[in-house]
C-alpha atoms as a PDB file:
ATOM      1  CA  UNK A   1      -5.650  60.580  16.599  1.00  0.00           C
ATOM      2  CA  UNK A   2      -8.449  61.976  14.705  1.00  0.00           C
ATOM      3  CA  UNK A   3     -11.409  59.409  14.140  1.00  0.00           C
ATOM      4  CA  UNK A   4     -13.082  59.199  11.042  1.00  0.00           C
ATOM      5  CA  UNK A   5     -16.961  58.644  10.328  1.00  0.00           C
ATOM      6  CA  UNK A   6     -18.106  56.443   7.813  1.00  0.00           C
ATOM      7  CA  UNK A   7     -20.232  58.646   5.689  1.00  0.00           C
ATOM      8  CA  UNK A   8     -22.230  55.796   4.915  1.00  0.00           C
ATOM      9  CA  UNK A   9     -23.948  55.714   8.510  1.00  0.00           C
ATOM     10  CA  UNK A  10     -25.763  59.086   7.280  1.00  0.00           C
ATOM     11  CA  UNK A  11     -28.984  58.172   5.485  1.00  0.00           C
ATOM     12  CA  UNK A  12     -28.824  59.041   1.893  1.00  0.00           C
ATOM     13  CA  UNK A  13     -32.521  60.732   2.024  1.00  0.00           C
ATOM     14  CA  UNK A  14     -33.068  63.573   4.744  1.00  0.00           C
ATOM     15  CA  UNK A  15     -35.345  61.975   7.547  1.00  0.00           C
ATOM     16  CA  UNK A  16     -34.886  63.342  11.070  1.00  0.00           C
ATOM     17  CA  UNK A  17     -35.167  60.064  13.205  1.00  0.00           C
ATOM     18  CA  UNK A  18     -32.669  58.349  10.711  1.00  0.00           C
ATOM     19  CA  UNK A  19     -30.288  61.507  11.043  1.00  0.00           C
ATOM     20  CA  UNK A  20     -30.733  61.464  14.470  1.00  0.00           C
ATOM     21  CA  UNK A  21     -29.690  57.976  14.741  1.00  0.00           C
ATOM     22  CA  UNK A  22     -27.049  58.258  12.480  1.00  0.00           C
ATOM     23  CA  UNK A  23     -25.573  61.414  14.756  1.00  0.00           C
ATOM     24  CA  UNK A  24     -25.887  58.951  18.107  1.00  0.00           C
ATOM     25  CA  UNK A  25     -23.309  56.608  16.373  1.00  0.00           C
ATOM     26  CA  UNK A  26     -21.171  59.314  14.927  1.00  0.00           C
ATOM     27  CA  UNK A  27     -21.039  60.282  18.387  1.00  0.00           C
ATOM     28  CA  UNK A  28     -20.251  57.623  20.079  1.00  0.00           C
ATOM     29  CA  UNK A  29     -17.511  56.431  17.936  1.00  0.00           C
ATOM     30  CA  UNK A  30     -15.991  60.065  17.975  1.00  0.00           C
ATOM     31  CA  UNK A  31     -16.190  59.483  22.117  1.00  0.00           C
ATOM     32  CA  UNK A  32     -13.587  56.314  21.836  1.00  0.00           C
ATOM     33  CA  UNK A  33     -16.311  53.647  22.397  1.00  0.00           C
ATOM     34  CA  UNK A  34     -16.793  50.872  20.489  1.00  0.00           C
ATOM     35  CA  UNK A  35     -20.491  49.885  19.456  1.00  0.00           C
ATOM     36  CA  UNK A  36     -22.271  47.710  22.598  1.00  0.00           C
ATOM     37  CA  UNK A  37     -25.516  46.910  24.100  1.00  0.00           C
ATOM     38  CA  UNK A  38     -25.925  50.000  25.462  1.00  0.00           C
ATOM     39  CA  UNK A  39     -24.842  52.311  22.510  1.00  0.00           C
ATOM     40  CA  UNK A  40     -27.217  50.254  20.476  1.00  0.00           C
ATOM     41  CA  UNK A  41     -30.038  51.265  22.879  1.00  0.00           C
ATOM     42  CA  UNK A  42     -29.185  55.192  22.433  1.00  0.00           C
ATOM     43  CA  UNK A  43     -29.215  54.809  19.047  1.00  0.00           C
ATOM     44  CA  UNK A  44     -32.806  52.817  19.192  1.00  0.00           C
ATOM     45  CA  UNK A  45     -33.878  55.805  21.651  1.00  0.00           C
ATOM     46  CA  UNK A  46     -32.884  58.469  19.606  1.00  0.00           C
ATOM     47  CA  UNK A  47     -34.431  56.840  16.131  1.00  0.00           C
ATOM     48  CA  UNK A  48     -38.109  57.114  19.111  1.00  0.00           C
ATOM     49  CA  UNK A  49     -37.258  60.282  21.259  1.00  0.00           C
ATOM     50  CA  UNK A  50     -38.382  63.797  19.873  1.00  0.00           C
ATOM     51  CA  UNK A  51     -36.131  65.004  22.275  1.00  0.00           C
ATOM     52  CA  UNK A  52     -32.800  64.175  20.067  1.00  0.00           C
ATOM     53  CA  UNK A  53     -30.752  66.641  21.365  1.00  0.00           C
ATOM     54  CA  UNK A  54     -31.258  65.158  24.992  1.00  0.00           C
ATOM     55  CA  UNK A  55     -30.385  61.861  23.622  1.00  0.00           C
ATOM     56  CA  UNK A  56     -27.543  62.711  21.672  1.00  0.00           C
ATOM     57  CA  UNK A  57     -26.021  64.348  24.827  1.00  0.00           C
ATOM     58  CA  UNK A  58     -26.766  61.128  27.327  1.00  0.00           C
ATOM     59  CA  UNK A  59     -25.084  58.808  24.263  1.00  0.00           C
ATOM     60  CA  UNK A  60     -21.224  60.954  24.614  1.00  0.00           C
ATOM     61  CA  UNK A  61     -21.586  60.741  27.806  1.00  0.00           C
ATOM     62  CA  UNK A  62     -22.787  57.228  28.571  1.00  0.00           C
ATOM     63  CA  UNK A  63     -19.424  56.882  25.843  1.00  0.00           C
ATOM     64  CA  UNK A  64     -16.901  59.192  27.378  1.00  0.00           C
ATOM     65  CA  UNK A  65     -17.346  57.566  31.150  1.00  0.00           C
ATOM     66  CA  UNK A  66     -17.197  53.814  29.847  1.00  0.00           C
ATOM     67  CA  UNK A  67     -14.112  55.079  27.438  1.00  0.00           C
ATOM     68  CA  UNK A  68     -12.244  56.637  30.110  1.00  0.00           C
ATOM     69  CA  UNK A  69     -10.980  53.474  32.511  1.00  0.00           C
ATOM     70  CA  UNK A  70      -9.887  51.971  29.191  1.00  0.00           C
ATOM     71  CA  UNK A  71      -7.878  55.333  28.314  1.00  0.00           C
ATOM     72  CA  UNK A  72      -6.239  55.863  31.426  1.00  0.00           C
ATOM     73  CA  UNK A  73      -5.090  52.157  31.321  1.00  0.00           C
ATOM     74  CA  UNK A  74      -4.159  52.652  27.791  1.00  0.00           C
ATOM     75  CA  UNK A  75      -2.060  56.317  28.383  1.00  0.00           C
ATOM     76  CA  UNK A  76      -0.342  54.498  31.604  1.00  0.00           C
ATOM     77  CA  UNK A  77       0.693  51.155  29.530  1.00  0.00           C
ATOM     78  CA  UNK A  78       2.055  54.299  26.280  1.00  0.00           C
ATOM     79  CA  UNK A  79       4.031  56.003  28.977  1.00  0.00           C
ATOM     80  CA  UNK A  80       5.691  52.598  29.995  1.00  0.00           C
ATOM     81  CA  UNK A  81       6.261  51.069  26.754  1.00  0.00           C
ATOM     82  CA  UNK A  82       7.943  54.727  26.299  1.00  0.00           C
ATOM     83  CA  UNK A  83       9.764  54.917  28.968  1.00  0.00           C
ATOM     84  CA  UNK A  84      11.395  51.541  28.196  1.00  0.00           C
ATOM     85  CA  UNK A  85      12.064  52.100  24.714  1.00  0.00           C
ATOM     86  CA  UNK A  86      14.098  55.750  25.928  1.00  0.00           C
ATOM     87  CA  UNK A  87      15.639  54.153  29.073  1.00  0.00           C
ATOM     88  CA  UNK A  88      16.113  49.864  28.758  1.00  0.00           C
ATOM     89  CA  UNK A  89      19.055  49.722  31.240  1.00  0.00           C
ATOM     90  CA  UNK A  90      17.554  52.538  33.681  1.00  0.00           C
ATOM     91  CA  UNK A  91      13.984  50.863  33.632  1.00  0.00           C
ATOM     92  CA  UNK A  92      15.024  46.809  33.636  1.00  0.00           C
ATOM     93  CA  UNK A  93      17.769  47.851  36.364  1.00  0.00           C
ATOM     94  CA  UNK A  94      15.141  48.954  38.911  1.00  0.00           C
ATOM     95  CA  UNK A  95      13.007  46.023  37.901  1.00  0.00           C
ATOM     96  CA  UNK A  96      15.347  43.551  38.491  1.00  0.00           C
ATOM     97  CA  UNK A  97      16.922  44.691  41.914  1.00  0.00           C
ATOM     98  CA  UNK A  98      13.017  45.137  43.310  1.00  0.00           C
ATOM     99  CA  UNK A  99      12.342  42.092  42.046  1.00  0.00           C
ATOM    100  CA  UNK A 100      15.074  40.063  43.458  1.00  0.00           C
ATOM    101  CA  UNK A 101      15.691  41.649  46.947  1.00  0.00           C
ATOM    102  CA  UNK A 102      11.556  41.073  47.072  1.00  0.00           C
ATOM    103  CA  UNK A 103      12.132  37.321  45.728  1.00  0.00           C
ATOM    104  CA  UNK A 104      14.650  36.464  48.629  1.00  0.00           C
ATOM    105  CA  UNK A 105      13.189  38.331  51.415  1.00  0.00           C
ATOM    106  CA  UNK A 106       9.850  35.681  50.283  1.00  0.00           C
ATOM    107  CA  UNK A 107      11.569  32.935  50.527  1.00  0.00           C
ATOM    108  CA  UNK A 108      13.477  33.516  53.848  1.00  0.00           C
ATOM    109  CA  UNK A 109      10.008  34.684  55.488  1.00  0.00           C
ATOM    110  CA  UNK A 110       7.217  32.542  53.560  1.00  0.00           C
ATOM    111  CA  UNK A 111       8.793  29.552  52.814  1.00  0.00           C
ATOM    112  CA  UNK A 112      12.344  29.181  55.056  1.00  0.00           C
ATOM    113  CA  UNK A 113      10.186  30.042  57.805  1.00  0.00           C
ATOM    114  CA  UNK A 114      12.891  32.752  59.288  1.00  0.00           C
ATOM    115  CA  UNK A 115      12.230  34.941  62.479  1.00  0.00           C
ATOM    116  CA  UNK A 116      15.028  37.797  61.341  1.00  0.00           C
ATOM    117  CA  UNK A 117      16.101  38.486  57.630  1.00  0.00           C
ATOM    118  CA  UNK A 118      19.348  37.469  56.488  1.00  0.00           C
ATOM    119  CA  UNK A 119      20.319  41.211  55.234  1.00  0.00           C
ATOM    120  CA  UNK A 120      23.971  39.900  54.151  1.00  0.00           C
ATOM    121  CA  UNK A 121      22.272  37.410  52.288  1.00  0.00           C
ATOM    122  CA  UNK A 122      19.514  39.830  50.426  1.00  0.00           C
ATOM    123  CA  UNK A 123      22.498  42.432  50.208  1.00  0.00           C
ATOM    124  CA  UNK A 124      24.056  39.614  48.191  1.00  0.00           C
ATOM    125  CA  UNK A 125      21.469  39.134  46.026  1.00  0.00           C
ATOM    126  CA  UNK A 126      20.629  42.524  45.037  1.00  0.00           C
ATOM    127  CA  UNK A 127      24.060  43.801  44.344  1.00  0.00           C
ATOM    128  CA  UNK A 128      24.175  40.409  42.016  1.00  0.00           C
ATOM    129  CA  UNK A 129      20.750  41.973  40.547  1.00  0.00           C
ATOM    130  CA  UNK A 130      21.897  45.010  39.975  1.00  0.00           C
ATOM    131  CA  UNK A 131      25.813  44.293  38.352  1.00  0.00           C
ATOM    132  CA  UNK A 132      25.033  41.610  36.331  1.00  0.00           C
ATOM    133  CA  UNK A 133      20.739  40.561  35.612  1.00  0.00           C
ATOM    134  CA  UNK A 134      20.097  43.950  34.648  1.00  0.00           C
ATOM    135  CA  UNK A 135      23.301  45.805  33.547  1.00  0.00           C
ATOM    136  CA  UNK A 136      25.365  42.450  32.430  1.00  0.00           C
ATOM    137  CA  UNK A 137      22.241  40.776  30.984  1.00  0.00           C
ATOM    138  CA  UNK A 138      21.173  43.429  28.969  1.00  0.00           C
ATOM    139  CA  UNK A 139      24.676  43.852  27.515  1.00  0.00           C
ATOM    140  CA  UNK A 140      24.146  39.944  27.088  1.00  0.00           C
ATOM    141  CA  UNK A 141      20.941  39.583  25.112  1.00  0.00           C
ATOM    142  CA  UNK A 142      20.296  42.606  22.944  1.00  0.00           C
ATOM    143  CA  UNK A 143      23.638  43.186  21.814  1.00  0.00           C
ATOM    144  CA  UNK A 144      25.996  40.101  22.060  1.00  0.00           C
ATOM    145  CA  UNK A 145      23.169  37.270  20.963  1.00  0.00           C
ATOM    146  CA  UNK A 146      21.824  39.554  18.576  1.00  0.00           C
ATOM    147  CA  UNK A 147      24.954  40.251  16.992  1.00  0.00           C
ATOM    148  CA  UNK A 148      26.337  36.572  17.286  1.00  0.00           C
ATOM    149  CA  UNK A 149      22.930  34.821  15.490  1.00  0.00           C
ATOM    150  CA  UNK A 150      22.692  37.935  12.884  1.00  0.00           C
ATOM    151  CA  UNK A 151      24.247  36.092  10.322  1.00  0.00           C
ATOM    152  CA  UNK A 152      21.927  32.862  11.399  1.00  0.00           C
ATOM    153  CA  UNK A 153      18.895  34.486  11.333  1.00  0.00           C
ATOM    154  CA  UNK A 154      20.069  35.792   7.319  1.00  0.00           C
ATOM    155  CA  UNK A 155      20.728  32.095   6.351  1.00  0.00           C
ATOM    156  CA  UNK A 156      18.515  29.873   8.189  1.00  0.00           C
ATOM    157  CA  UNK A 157      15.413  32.393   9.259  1.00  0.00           C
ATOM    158  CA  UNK A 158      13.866  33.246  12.615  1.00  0.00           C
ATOM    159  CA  UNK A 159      13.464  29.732  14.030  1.00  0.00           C
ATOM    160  CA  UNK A 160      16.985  28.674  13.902  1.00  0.00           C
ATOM    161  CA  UNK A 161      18.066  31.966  15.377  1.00  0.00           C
ATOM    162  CA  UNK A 162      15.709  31.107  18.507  1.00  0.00           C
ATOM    163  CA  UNK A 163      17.095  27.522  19.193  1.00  0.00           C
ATOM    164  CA  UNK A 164      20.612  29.176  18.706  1.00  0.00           C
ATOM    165  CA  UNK A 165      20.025  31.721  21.569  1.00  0.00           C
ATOM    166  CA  UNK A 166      18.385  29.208  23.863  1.00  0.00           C
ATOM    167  CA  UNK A 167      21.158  26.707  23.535  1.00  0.00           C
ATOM    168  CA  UNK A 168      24.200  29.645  24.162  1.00  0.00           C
ATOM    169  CA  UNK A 169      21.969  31.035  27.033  1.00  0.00           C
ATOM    170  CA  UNK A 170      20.861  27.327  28.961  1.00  0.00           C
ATOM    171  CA  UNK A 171      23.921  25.313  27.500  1.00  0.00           C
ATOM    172  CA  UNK A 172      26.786  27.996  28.000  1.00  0.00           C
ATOM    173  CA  UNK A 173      25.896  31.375  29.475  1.00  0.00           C
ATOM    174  CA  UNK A 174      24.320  29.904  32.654  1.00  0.00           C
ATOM    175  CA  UNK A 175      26.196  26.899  33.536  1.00  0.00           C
ATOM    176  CA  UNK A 176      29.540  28.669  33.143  1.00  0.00           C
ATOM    177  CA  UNK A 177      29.013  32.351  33.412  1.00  0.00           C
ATOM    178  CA  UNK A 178      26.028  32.794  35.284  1.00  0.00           C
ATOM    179  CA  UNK A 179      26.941  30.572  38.395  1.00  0.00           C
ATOM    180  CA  UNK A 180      30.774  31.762  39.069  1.00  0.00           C
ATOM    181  CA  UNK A 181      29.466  35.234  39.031  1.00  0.00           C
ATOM    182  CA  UNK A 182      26.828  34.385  41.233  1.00  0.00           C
ATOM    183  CA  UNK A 183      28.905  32.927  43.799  1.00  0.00           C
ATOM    184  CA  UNK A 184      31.904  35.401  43.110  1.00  0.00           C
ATOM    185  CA  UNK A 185      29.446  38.249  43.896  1.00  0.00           C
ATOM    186  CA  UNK A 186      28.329  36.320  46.815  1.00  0.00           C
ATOM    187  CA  UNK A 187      31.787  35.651  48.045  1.00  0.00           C
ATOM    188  CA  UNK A 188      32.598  39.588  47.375  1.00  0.00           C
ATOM    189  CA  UNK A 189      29.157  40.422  49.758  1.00  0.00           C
ATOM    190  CA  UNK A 190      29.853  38.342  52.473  1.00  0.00           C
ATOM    191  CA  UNK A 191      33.811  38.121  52.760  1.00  0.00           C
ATOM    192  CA  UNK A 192      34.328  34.957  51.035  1.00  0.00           C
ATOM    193  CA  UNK A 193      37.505  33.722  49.456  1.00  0.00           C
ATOM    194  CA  UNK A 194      38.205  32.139  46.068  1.00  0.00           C
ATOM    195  CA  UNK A 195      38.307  28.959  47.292  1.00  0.00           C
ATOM    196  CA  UNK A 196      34.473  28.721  48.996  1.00  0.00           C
ATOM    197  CA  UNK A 197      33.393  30.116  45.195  1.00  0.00           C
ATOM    198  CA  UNK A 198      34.474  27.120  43.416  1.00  0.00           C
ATOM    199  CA  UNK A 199      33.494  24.854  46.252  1.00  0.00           C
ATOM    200  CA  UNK A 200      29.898  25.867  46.045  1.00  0.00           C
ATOM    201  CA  UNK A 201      30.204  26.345  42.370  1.00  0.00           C
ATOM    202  CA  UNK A 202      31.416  22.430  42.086  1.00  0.00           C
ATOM    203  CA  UNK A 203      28.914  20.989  44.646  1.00  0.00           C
ATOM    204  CA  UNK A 204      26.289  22.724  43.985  1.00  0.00           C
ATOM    205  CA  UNK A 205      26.434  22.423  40.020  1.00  0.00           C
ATOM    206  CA  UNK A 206      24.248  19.661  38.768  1.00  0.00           C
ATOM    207  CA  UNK A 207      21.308  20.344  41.344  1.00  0.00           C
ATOM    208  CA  UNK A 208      21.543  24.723  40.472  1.00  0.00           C
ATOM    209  CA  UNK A 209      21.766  23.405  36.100  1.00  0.00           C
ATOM    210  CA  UNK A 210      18.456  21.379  36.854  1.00  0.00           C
ATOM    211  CA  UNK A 211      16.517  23.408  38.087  1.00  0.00           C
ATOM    212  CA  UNK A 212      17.294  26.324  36.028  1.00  0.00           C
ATOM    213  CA  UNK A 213      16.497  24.145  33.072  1.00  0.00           C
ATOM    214  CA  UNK A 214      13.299  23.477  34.248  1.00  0.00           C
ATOM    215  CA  UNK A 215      12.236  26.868  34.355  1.00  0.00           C
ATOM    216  CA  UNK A 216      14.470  29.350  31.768  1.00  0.00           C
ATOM    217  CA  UNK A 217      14.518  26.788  28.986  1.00  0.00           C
ATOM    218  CA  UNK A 218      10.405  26.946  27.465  1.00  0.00           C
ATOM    219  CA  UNK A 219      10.619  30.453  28.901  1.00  0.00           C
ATOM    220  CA  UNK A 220      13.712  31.659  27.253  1.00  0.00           C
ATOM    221  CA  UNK A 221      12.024  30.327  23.682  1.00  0.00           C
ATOM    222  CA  UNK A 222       9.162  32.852  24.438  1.00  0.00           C
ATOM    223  CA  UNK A 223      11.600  35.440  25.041  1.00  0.00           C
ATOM    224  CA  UNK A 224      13.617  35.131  22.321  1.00  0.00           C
ATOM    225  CA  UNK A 225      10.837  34.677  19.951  1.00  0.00           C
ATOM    226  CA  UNK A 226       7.990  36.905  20.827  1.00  0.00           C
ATOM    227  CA  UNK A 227       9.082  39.479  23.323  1.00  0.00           C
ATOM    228  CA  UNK A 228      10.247  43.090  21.759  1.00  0.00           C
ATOM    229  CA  UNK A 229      13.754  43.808  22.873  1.00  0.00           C
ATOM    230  CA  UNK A 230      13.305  46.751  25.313  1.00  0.00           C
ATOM    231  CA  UNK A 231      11.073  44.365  27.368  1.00  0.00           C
ATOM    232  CA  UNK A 232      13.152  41.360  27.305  1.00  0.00           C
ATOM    233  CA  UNK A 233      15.057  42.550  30.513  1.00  0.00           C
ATOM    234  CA  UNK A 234      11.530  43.318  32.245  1.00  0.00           C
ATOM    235  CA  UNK A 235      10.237  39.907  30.796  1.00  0.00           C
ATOM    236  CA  UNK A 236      13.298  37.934  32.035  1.00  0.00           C
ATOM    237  CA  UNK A 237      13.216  39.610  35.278  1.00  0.00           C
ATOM    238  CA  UNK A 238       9.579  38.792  35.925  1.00  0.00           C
ATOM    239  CA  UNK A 239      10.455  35.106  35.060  1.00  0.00           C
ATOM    240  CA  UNK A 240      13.626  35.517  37.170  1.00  0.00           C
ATOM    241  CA  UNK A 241      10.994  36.499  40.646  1.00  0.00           C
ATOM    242  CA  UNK A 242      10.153  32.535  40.566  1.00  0.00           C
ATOM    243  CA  UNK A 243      13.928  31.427  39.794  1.00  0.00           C
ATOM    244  CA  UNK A 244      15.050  33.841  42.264  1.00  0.00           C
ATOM    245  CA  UNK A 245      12.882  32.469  45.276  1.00  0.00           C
ATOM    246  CA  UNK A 246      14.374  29.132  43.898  1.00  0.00           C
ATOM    247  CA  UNK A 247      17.483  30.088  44.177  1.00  0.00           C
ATOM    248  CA  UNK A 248      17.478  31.970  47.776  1.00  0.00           C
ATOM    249  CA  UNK A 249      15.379  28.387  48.950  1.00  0.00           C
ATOM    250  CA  UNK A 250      17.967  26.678  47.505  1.00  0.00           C
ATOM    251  CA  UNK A 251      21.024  28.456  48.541  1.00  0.00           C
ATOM    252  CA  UNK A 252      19.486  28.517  52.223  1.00  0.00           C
ATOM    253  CA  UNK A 253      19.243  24.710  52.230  1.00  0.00           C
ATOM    254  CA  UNK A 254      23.007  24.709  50.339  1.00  0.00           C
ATOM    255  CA  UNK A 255      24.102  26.626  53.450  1.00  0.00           C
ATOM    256  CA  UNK A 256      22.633  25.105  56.169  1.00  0.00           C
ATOM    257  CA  UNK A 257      24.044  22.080  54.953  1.00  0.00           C
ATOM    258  CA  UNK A 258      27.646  23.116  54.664  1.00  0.00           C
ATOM    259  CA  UNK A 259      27.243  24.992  58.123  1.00  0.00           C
ATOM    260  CA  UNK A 260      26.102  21.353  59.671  1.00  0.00           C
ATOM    261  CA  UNK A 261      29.209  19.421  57.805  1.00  0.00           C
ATOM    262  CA  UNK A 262      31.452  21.975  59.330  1.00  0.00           C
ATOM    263  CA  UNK A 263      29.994  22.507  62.711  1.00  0.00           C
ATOM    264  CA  UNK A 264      29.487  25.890  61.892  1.00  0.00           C
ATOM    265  CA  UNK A 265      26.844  27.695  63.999  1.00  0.00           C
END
């Protein structure tokens, strides 16, 4: 984008040192860099230095190098933000399966303390990642919600509309939705039948709604109310690394359990 100069930093009257310090700012907010301690000293130097061309020279480039870290973050965080806004369900998708084959392998080798990796049980996970946090999810919250509170958010405003999303997401998505398909996927992974899914779905209920409240709820109302849409899947799946390892711990003491009631080795 073209930057503009405010004429009023040239002096009025012609007087070399004053033009000289007036072309050492012009410079260095032409170079991208905002006025600091050190572009104040170039521009004291060059009001001093019969040399001005010298110090002119030494100001865009003392500018350009300290502008050029923040522009290369800058041009990386654009191409992102792009990237998302072209390609939500390609660019959550790989998000959320990284994130959650990442989150259980963590918690079986950091905090379950496991020699070998459960691969049937990380295979579960991921596929579950893949089918239904990123594809089923984003299906979920930028078109269904949205189109469910539109005519909440017309009547009662943007706050309403919030507490609306939470309460379908913690109070009905999760506890009835979110769970069977969990467990169904599960079941699908590891050659379970219908009856083990609503067996862990029943005993495992009130301890899995807990602590999902704990976390989604006061995160969910940040989602819903400050996050842009074609980062909500990124946002929720950054969230969802913390749930996840949750999850895997708790699913790993669920099973060990069961295997201990039945004599299972």
């Amino acid at each position: 984008p073209t930057t503009c100069v405010a004429l009023d930093d040239f002096p009025r009257t012609i007087n070399p040192r004053a033009s000289v310090r007036a072309a050492v700012r012009a410079a260095i907010v032409l170079a991208g860099m905002a006025p600091t301690s050190d572009s104040r000293t170039w521009i004291d130097r060059a009001g001093k230095s019969s040399n001005a061309t010298h110090v002119v020279g030494e100001a865009v480039a003392g500018a350009s190098e300290a502008a050029a870290p923040t522009s290369a973050i800058q041009a990386a965080r654009e191409a992102i933000s792009s990237y998302a806004k072209k390609h939500p369900v390609i660019f959550g998708s790989m998000i959320t399966v990284v994130k959650t084959s990442v989150a259980d392998i963590m918690a079986q080798k950091l905090i379950e303390k496991r020699e070998d990796i459960d691969w049937r049980r990380n295979a579960g996970f991921c596929t579950f990642g893949f089918l239904y946090l990123s594809l089923g999810q984003y299906w979920l919250y930028n078109k269904l919600f949205h189109r469910l509170c539109a005519p909440l958010k017309a009547r009662y405003g943007y706050g309403v509309t919030v507490a609306a999303k939470v309460f379908l997401d913690q109070a009905i998505h999760h506890p009835f939705v979110y769970f069977p398909v969990f467990y169904s996927i599960k079941a699908a992974v590891e050659g379970r039948d219908w009856e083990w899914v609503w067996s862990k779905y029943t005993t495992e209920f009130r301890e899995s709604v807990k602590q999902l409240w704990m976390i989604w709820v006061p995160c969910q109302i940040v989602n819903f109310a400050v996050v842009p849409m074609h980062y909500r899947i990124p946002f929720v799946a950054a969230v969802s690394f913390v749930w996840t390892t949750v999850l895997s711990v708790m699913q790993g003491s669920f099973d060990a359990k069961r295997k201990e009631e039945l004599g299972e080795e």
